[in-house]
Amino acid sequence: MSAAEGARRPAGLRDEVAGHRRWGRREVLRSAATLAAVAWAGGSFAQGGGTSAVQAVARGWLVLADRGDFGATWDATGKQFRNAITRERWSESAAGVRQPLGPMTQRSVLSTTFPKSVPGAPQGEYAIVLFRTSFAKRDDGRETVTLERESDGAWRVVGYVIQ
């Protein structure tokens, strides 16, 4: 499929290729935005030590994105994320969104919530960390990092959105 054909596809339409869903950049970002927005609306505010641990994982993952190492960000994601998009496609999509913003200049946590479910995903333990982020070419951005506690007990990123 050519890039022009992909651009004409309806939002949300995806190909099944070798058992993997292939999403365009808009579909990835739109799906992640929907996931984050609905989870944010239905989430509960967390208190206690779990908040710091989740924020540390989210910040560590964002450091990789800030460096432009999008392959490493994919490697550090959870199973749901890796099953939804290939490493190559994620790297291309993420670079296309992040690079035009320029380097990150400031980031602060606005909130952390812990919903038990997010749209399109099974019940589980999720965390959503919302950051206020400034970039060299964009002063007032919002980054939403969605994490899931996987069966080994580790928190891993399963969604990322820049607004």
PDB file of N, CA and C in Angstrom, residues 18-100:
ATOM      1  N   ALA A  18       0.386 -10.571   9.016  1.00  0.00           N
ATOM      2  CA  ALA A  18       1.119 -11.581   9.787  1.00  0.00           C
ATOM      3  C   ALA A  18       0.698 -11.586  11.246  1.00  0.00           C
ATOM      4  N   GLY A  19      -0.589 -11.459  11.493  1.00  0.00           N
ATOM      5  CA  GLY A  19      -1.089 -11.520  12.865  1.00  0.00           C
ATOM      6  C   GLY A  19      -0.950 -10.228  13.650  1.00  0.00           C
ATOM      7  N   HIS A  20      -0.414  -9.186  13.047  1.00  0.00           N
ATOM      8  CA  HIS A  20      -0.253  -7.895  13.728  1.00  0.00           C
ATOM      9  C   HIS A  20      -1.151  -6.876  13.067  1.00  0.00           C
ATOM     10  N   ARG A  21      -1.740  -6.030  13.877  1.00  0.00           N
ATOM     11  CA  ARG A  21      -2.505  -4.927  13.330  1.00  0.00           C
ATOM     12  C   ARG A  21      -1.539  -3.847  12.896  1.00  0.00           C
ATOM     13  N   ARG A  22      -1.745  -3.300  11.734  1.00  0.00           N
ATOM     14  CA  ARG A  22      -0.888  -2.244  11.221  1.00  0.00           C
ATOM     15  C   ARG A  22      -1.677  -0.951  11.242  1.00  0.00           C
ATOM     16  N   TRP A  23      -1.273  -0.010  12.050  1.00  0.00           N
ATOM     17  CA  TRP A  23      -1.989   1.247  12.223  1.00  0.00           C
ATOM     18  C   TRP A  23      -1.174   2.386  11.658  1.00  0.00           C
ATOM     19  N   GLY A  24      -1.855   3.350  11.101  1.00  0.00           N
ATOM     20  CA  GLY A  24      -1.210   4.579  10.687  1.00  0.00           C
ATOM     21  C   GLY A  24      -0.985   5.470  11.895  1.00  0.00           C
ATOM     22  N   ARG A  25      -0.186   6.509  11.724  1.00  0.00           N
ATOM     23  CA  ARG A  25       0.142   7.408  12.829  1.00  0.00           C
ATOM     24  C   ARG A  25      -1.118   8.021  13.430  1.00  0.00           C
ATOM     25  N   ARG A  26      -2.032   8.460  12.579  1.00  0.00           N
ATOM     26  CA  ARG A  26      -3.260   9.057  13.100  1.00  0.00           C
ATOM     27  C   ARG A  26      -4.068   8.059  13.913  1.00  0.00           C
ATOM     28  N   GLU A  27      -4.154   6.806  13.416  1.00  0.00           N
ATOM     29  CA  GLU A  27      -4.916   5.797  14.137  1.00  0.00           C
ATOM     30  C   GLU A  27      -4.276   5.488  15.485  1.00  0.00           C
ATOM     31  N   VAL A  28      -2.943   5.404  15.507  1.00  0.00           N
ATOM     32  CA  VAL A  28      -2.236   5.136  16.763  1.00  0.00           C
ATOM     33  C   VAL A  28      -2.519   6.247  17.760  1.00  0.00           C
ATOM     34  N   LEU A  29      -2.353   7.482  17.324  1.00  0.00           N
ATOM     35  CA  LEU A  29      -2.544   8.611  18.234  1.00  0.00           C
ATOM     36  C   LEU A  29      -4.009   8.780  18.626  1.00  0.00           C
ATOM     37  N   ARG A  30      -4.921   8.586  17.669  1.00  0.00           N
ATOM     38  CA  ARG A  30      -6.348   8.708  17.980  1.00  0.00           C
ATOM     39  C   ARG A  30      -6.769   7.632  18.972  1.00  0.00           C
ATOM     40  N   SER A  31      -6.318   6.397  18.751  1.00  0.00           N
ATOM     41  CA  SER A  31      -6.668   5.302  19.667  1.00  0.00           C
ATOM     42  C   SER A  31      -6.106   5.560  21.053  1.00  0.00           C
ATOM     43  N   ALA A  32      -4.862   5.999  21.103  1.00  0.00           N
ATOM     44  CA  ALA A  32      -4.253   6.276  22.403  1.00  0.00           C
ATOM     45  C   ALA A  32      -4.948   7.439  23.093  1.00  0.00           C
ATOM     46  N   ALA A  33      -5.351   8.455  22.318  1.00  0.00           N
ATOM     47  CA  ALA A  33      -6.051   9.600  22.912  1.00  0.00           C
ATOM     48  C   ALA A  33      -7.402   9.171  23.474  1.00  0.00           C
ATOM     49  N   THR A  34      -8.106   8.338  22.732  1.00  0.00           N
ATOM     50  CA  THR A  34      -9.393   7.843  23.208  1.00  0.00           C
ATOM     51  C   THR A  34      -9.209   7.024  24.468  1.00  0.00           C
ATOM     52  N   LEU A  35      -8.236   6.138  24.444  1.00  0.00           N
ATOM     53  CA  LEU A  35      -7.935   5.298  25.598  1.00  0.00           C
ATOM     54  C   LEU A  35      -7.645   6.168  26.821  1.00  0.00           C
ATOM     55  N   ALA A  36      -6.803   7.150  26.648  1.00  0.00           N
ATOM     56  CA  ALA A  36      -6.423   8.008  27.771  1.00  0.00           C
ATOM     57  C   ALA A  36      -7.598   8.850  28.264  1.00  0.00           C
ATOM     58  N   ALA A  37      -8.368   9.421  27.341  1.00  0.00           N
ATOM     59  CA  ALA A  37      -9.472  10.291  27.740  1.00  0.00           C
ATOM     60  C   ALA A  37     -10.553   9.527  28.503  1.00  0.00           C
ATOM     61  N   VAL A  38     -10.920   8.371  28.000  1.00  0.00           N
ATOM     62  CA  VAL A  38     -11.965   7.603  28.670  1.00  0.00           C
ATOM     63  C   VAL A  38     -11.462   7.081  30.004  1.00  0.00           C
ATOM     64  N   ALA A  39     -10.231   6.608  30.015  1.00  0.00           N
ATOM     65  CA  ALA A  39      -9.672   6.111  31.272  1.00  0.00           C
ATOM     66  C   ALA A  39      -9.541   7.248  32.281  1.00  0.00           C
ATOM     67  N   TRP A  40      -9.161   8.419  31.815  1.00  0.00           N
ATOM     68  CA  TRP A  40      -9.036   9.581  32.696  1.00  0.00           C
ATOM     69  C   TRP A  40     -10.388   9.904  33.320  1.00  0.00           C
ATOM     70  N   ALA A  41     -11.420   9.868  32.514  1.00  0.00           N
ATOM     71  CA  ALA A  41     -12.747  10.197  33.010  1.00  0.00           C
ATOM     72  C   ALA A  41     -13.247   9.167  34.023  1.00  0.00           C
ATOM     73  N   GLY A  42     -12.870   7.905  33.834  1.00  0.00           N
ATOM     74  CA  GLY A  42     -13.382   6.860  34.714  1.00  0.00           C
ATOM     75  C   GLY A  42     -12.409   6.449  35.791  1.00  0.00           C
ATOM     76  N   GLY A  43     -11.251   7.056  35.831  1.00  0.00           N
ATOM     77  CA  GLY A  43     -10.220   6.636  36.766  1.00  0.00           C
ATOM     78  C   GLY A  43     -10.427   7.203  38.149  1.00  0.00           C
ATOM     79  N   SER A  44      -9.748   6.601  39.100  1.00  0.00           N
ATOM     80  CA  SER A  44      -9.785   7.126  40.463  1.00  0.00           C
ATOM     81  C   SER A  44      -8.428   7.730  40.770  1.00  0.00           C
ATOM     82  N   PHE A  45      -8.416   8.747  41.580  1.00  0.00           N
ATOM     83  CA  PHE A  45      -7.152   9.367  41.930  1.00  0.00           C
ATOM     84  C   PHE A  45      -6.440   8.500  42.945  1.00  0.00           C
ATOM     85  N   ALA A  46      -5.157   8.326  42.714  1.00  0.00           N
ATOM     86  CA  ALA A  46      -4.377   7.448  43.581  1.00  0.00           C
ATOM     87  C   ALA A  46      -3.641   8.252  44.628  1.00  0.00           C
ATOM     88  N   GLN A  47      -3.426   7.592  45.739  1.00  0.00           N
ATOM     89  CA  GLN A  47      -2.613   8.177  46.789  1.00  0.00           C
ATOM     90  C   GLN A  47      -1.673   7.093  47.275  1.00  0.00           C
ATOM     91  N   GLY A  48      -0.542   7.497  47.780  1.00  0.00           N
ATOM     92  CA  GLY A  48       0.374   6.517  48.348  1.00  0.00           C
ATOM     93  C   GLY A  48       1.575   6.264  47.469  1.00  0.00           C
ATOM     94  N   GLY A  49       2.356   5.226  47.862  1.00  0.00           N
ATOM     95  CA  GLY A  49       3.629   4.918  47.222  1.00  0.00           C
ATOM     96  C   GLY A  49       3.523   4.448  45.795  1.00  0.00           C
ATOM     97  N   GLY A  50       2.396   3.854  45.390  1.00  0.00           N
ATOM     98  CA  GLY A  50       2.242   3.379  44.024  1.00  0.00           C
ATOM     99  C   GLY A  50       2.336   4.490  43.007  1.00  0.00           C
ATOM    100  N   THR A  51       1.899   5.672  43.381  1.00  0.00           N
ATOM    101  CA  THR A  51       1.935   6.813  42.477  1.00  0.00           C
ATOM    102  C   THR A  51       3.364   7.149  42.079  1.00  0.00           C
ATOM    103  N   SER A  52       4.262   7.195  43.040  1.00  0.00           N
ATOM    104  CA  SER A  52       5.662   7.524  42.751  1.00  0.00           C
ATOM    105  C   SER A  52       6.302   6.496  41.840  1.00  0.00           C
ATOM    106  N   ALA A  53       6.014   5.214  42.067  1.00  0.00           N
ATOM    107  CA  ALA A  53       6.596   4.145  41.253  1.00  0.00           C
ATOM    108  C   ALA A  53       6.116   4.246  39.807  1.00  0.00           C
ATOM    109  N   VAL A  54       4.823   4.478  39.619  1.00  0.00           N
ATOM    110  CA  VAL A  54       4.262   4.585  38.277  1.00  0.00           C
ATOM    111  C   VAL A  54       4.827   5.810  37.562  1.00  0.00           C
ATOM    112  N   GLN A  55       4.906   6.922  38.275  1.00  0.00           N
ATOM    113  CA  GLN A  55       5.465   8.137  37.670  1.00  0.00           C
ATOM    114  C   GLN A  55       6.924   7.928  37.269  1.00  0.00           C
ATOM    115  N   ALA A  56       7.685   7.194  38.064  1.00  0.00           N
ATOM    116  CA  ALA A  56       9.085   6.925  37.740  1.00  0.00           C
ATOM    117  C   ALA A  56       9.202   6.106  36.457  1.00  0.00           C
ATOM    118  N   VAL A  57       8.342   5.109  36.297  1.00  0.00           N
ATOM    119  CA  VAL A  57       8.360   4.304  35.073  1.00  0.00           C
ATOM    120  C   VAL A  57       7.987   5.175  33.877  1.00  0.00           C
ATOM    121  N   ALA A  58       6.940   5.986  34.025  1.00  0.00           N
ATOM    122  CA  ALA A  58       6.515   6.860  32.929  1.00  0.00           C
ATOM    123  C   ALA A  58       7.623   7.842  32.555  1.00  0.00           C
ATOM    124  N   ARG A  59       8.259   8.434  33.562  1.00  0.00           N
ATOM    125  CA  ARG A  59       9.344   9.384  33.288  1.00  0.00           C
ATOM    126  C   ARG A  59      10.534   8.701  32.606  1.00  0.00           C
ATOM    127  N   GLY A  60      10.869   7.507  33.061  1.00  0.00           N
ATOM    128  CA  GLY A  60      11.972   6.768  32.442  1.00  0.00           C
ATOM    129  C   GLY A  60      11.697   6.477  30.975  1.00  0.00           C
ATOM    130  N   TRP A  61      10.458   6.114  30.672  1.00  0.00           N
ATOM    131  CA  TRP A  61      10.070   5.835  29.297  1.00  0.00           C
ATOM    132  C   TRP A  61      10.141   7.122  28.463  1.00  0.00           C
ATOM    133  N   LEU A  62       9.695   8.221  29.048  1.00  0.00           N
ATOM    134  CA  LEU A  62       9.729   9.503  28.330  1.00  0.00           C
ATOM    135  C   LEU A  62      11.154   9.965  28.045  1.00  0.00           C
ATOM    136  N   VAL A  63      12.090   9.619  28.915  1.00  0.00           N
ATOM    137  CA  VAL A  63      13.496   9.967  28.663  1.00  0.00           C
ATOM    138  C   VAL A  63      13.954   9.333  27.345  1.00  0.00           C
ATOM    139  N   LEU A  64      13.554   8.095  27.109  1.00  0.00           N
ATOM    140  CA  LEU A  64      13.907   7.424  25.852  1.00  0.00           C
ATOM    141  C   LEU A  64      13.294   8.168  24.665  1.00  0.00           C
ATOM    142  N   ALA A  65      12.036   8.592  24.808  1.00  0.00           N
ATOM    143  CA  ALA A  65      11.379   9.347  23.742  1.00  0.00           C
ATOM    144  C   ALA A  65      12.062  10.697  23.533  1.00  0.00           C
ATOM    145  N   ASP A  66      12.452  11.343  24.632  1.00  0.00           N
ATOM    146  CA  ASP A  66      13.136  12.638  24.529  1.00  0.00           C
ATOM    147  C   ASP A  66      14.450  12.506  23.770  1.00  0.00           C
ATOM    148  N   ARG A  67      15.101  11.374  23.902  1.00  0.00           N
ATOM    149  CA  ARG A  67      16.368  11.127  23.186  1.00  0.00           C
ATOM    150  C   ARG A  67      16.131  10.767  21.720  1.00  0.00           C
ATOM    151  N   GLY A  68      14.877  10.518  21.361  1.00  0.00           N
ATOM    152  CA  GLY A  68      14.565  10.104  19.989  1.00  0.00           C
ATOM    153  C   GLY A  68      14.800   8.629  19.756  1.00  0.00           C
ATOM    154  N   ASP A  69      14.948   7.865  20.822  1.00  0.00           N
ATOM    155  CA  ASP A  69      15.190   6.423  20.706  1.00  0.00           C
ATOM    156  C   ASP A  69      13.853   5.684  20.753  1.00  0.00           C
ATOM    157  N   PHE A  70      13.103   5.795  19.663  1.00  0.00           N
ATOM    158  CA  PHE A  70      11.750   5.260  19.639  1.00  0.00           C
ATOM    159  C   PHE A  70      11.721   3.743  19.583  1.00  0.00           C
ATOM    160  N   GLY A  71      12.768   3.136  19.046  1.00  0.00           N
ATOM    161  CA  GLY A  71      12.860   1.679  19.106  1.00  0.00           C
ATOM    162  C   GLY A  71      12.946   1.208  20.548  1.00  0.00           C
ATOM    163  N   ALA A  72      13.712   1.916  21.355  1.00  0.00           N
ATOM    164  CA  ALA A  72      13.826   1.558  22.775  1.00  0.00           C
ATOM    165  C   ALA A  72      12.510   1.807  23.515  1.00  0.00           C
ATOM    166  N   THR A  73      11.755   2.841  23.106  1.00  0.00           N
ATOM    167  CA  THR A  73      10.460   3.052  23.756  1.00  0.00           C
ATOM    168  C   THR A  73       9.540   1.870  23.472  1.00  0.00           C
ATOM    169  N   TRP A  74       9.565   1.372  22.232  1.00  0.00           N
ATOM    170  CA  TRP A  74       8.736   0.206  21.890  1.00  0.00           C
ATOM    171  C   TRP A  74       9.184  -1.011  22.700  1.00  0.00           C
ATOM    172  N   ASP A  75      10.494  -1.202  22.816  1.00  0.00           N
ATOM    173  CA  ASP A  75      11.025  -2.342  23.584  1.00  0.00           C
ATOM    174  C   ASP A  75      10.561  -2.299  25.037  1.00  0.00           C
ATOM    175  N   ALA A  76      10.344  -1.103  25.562  1.00  0.00           N
ATOM    176  CA  ALA A  76       9.975  -0.930  26.971  1.00  0.00           C
ATOM    177  C   ALA A  76       8.461  -0.924  27.195  1.00  0.00           C
ATOM    178  N   THR A  77       7.682  -1.149  26.141  1.00  0.00           N
ATOM    179  CA  THR A  77       6.231  -1.142  26.302  1.00  0.00           C
ATOM    180  C   THR A  77       5.714  -2.508  26.725  1.00  0.00           C
ATOM    181  N   GLY A  78       4.445  -2.529  27.080  1.00  0.00           N
ATOM    182  CA  GLY A  78       3.782  -3.755  27.490  1.00  0.00           C
ATOM    183  C   GLY A  78       3.311  -4.576  26.304  1.00  0.00           C
ATOM    184  N   LYS A  79       2.869  -5.753  26.629  1.00  0.00           N
ATOM    185  CA  LYS A  79       2.438  -6.725  25.628  1.00  0.00           C
ATOM    186  C   LYS A  79       1.313  -6.176  24.740  1.00  0.00           C
ATOM    187  N   GLN A  80       0.327  -5.498  25.345  1.00  0.00           N
ATOM    188  CA  GLN A  80      -0.784  -4.952  24.550  1.00  0.00           C
ATOM    189  C   GLN A  80      -0.284  -3.993  23.470  1.00  0.00           C
ATOM    190  N   PHE A  81       0.652  -3.150  23.832  1.00  0.00           N
ATOM    191  CA  PHE A  81       1.197  -2.169  22.897  1.00  0.00           C
ATOM    192  C   PHE A  81       1.947  -2.874  21.771  1.00  0.00           C
ATOM    193  N   ARG A  82       2.831  -3.799  22.141  1.00  0.00           N
ATOM    194  CA  ARG A  82       3.647  -4.506  21.149  1.00  0.00           C
ATOM    195  C   ARG A  82       2.794  -5.355  20.211  1.00  0.00           C
ATOM    196  N   ASN A  83       1.654  -5.839  20.695  1.00  0.00           N
ATOM    197  CA  ASN A  83       0.756  -6.610  19.835  1.00  0.00           C
ATOM    198  C   ASN A  83      -0.035  -5.717  18.886  1.00  0.00           C
ATOM    199  N   ALA A  84      -0.158  -4.441  19.210  1.00  0.00           N
ATOM    200  CA  ALA A  84      -0.964  -3.526  18.407  1.00  0.00           C
ATOM    201  C   ALA A  84      -0.203  -2.887  17.254  1.00  0.00           C
ATOM    202  N   ILE A  85       1.122  -2.760  17.386  1.00  0.00           N
ATOM    203  CA  ILE A  85       1.893  -2.051  16.365  1.00  0.00           C
ATOM    204  C   ILE A  85       3.318  -2.604  16.339  1.00  0.00           C
ATOM    205  N   THR A  86       3.883  -2.684  15.148  1.00  0.00           N
ATOM    206  CA  THR A  86       5.254  -3.181  15.029  1.00  0.00           C
ATOM    207  C   THR A  86       6.240  -2.123  15.524  1.00  0.00           C
ATOM    208  N   ARG A  87       7.426  -2.570  15.852  1.00  0.00           N
ATOM    209  CA  ARG A  87       8.487  -1.666  16.311  1.00  0.00           C
ATOM    210  C   ARG A  87       8.792  -0.618  15.244  1.00  0.00           C
ATOM    211  N   GLU A  88       8.891  -1.063  14.008  1.00  0.00           N
ATOM    212  CA  GLU A  88       9.217  -0.156  12.910  1.00  0.00           C
ATOM    213  C   GLU A  88       8.126   0.897  12.711  1.00  0.00           C
ATOM    214  N   ARG A  89       6.886   0.468  12.696  1.00  0.00           N
ATOM    215  CA  ARG A  89       5.781   1.401  12.478  1.00  0.00           C
ATOM    216  C   ARG A  89       5.670   2.403  13.630  1.00  0.00           C
ATOM    217  N   TRP A  90       5.841   1.925  14.863  1.00  0.00           N
ATOM    218  CA  TRP A  90       5.818   2.824  16.021  1.00  0.00           C
ATOM    219  C   TRP A  90       6.930   3.854  15.914  1.00  0.00           C
ATOM    220  N   SER A  91       8.131   3.404  15.589  1.00  0.00           N
ATOM    221  CA  SER A  91       9.274   4.319  15.498  1.00  0.00           C
ATOM    222  C   SER A  91       9.017   5.415  14.476  1.00  0.00           C
ATOM    223  N   GLU A  92       8.475   5.038  13.321  1.00  0.00           N
ATOM    224  CA  GLU A  92       8.167   6.024  12.283  1.00  0.00           C
ATOM    225  C   GLU A  92       7.096   7.010  12.758  1.00  0.00           C
ATOM    226  N   SER A  93       6.039   6.480  13.346  1.00  0.00           N
ATOM    227  CA  SER A  93       4.929   7.330  13.800  1.00  0.00           C
ATOM    228  C   SER A  93       5.361   8.271  14.916  1.00  0.00           C
ATOM    229  N   ALA A  94       6.058   7.733  15.902  1.00  0.00           N
ATOM    230  CA  ALA A  94       6.491   8.549  17.041  1.00  0.00           C
ATOM    231  C   ALA A  94       7.461   9.639  16.601  1.00  0.00           C
ATOM    232  N   ALA A  95       8.393   9.291  15.734  1.00  0.00           N
ATOM    233  CA  ALA A  95       9.352  10.289  15.246  1.00  0.00           C
ATOM    234  C   ALA A  95       8.628  11.399  14.492  1.00  0.00           C
ATOM    235  N   GLY A  96       7.620  11.035  13.714  1.00  0.00           N
ATOM    236  CA  GLY A  96       6.866  12.023  12.954  1.00  0.00           C
ATOM    237  C   GLY A  96       6.101  13.001  13.823  1.00  0.00           C
ATOM    238  N   VAL A  97       5.754  12.581  15.024  1.00  0.00           N
ATOM    239  CA  VAL A  97       5.027  13.448  15.953  1.00  0.00           C
ATOM    240  C   VAL A  97       5.990  14.223  16.842  1.00  0.00           C
ATOM    241  N   ARG A  98       6.992  13.562  17.384  1.00  0.00           N
ATOM    242  CA  ARG A  98       7.878  14.206  18.362  1.00  0.00           C
ATOM    243  C   ARG A  98       8.913  15.140  17.740  1.00  0.00           C
ATOM    244  N   GLN A  99       9.551  14.750  16.658  1.00  0.00           N
ATOM    245  CA  GLN A  99      10.647  15.543  16.114  1.00  0.00           C
ATOM    246  C   GLN A  99      10.263  16.971  15.739  1.00  0.00           C
ATOM    247  N   PRO A 100       9.088  17.212  15.157  1.00  0.00           N
ATOM    248  CA  PRO A 100       8.729  18.598  14.834  1.00  0.00           C
ATOM    249  C   PRO A 100       8.566  19.496  16.061  1.00  0.00           C
TER     250      PRO A 100
END
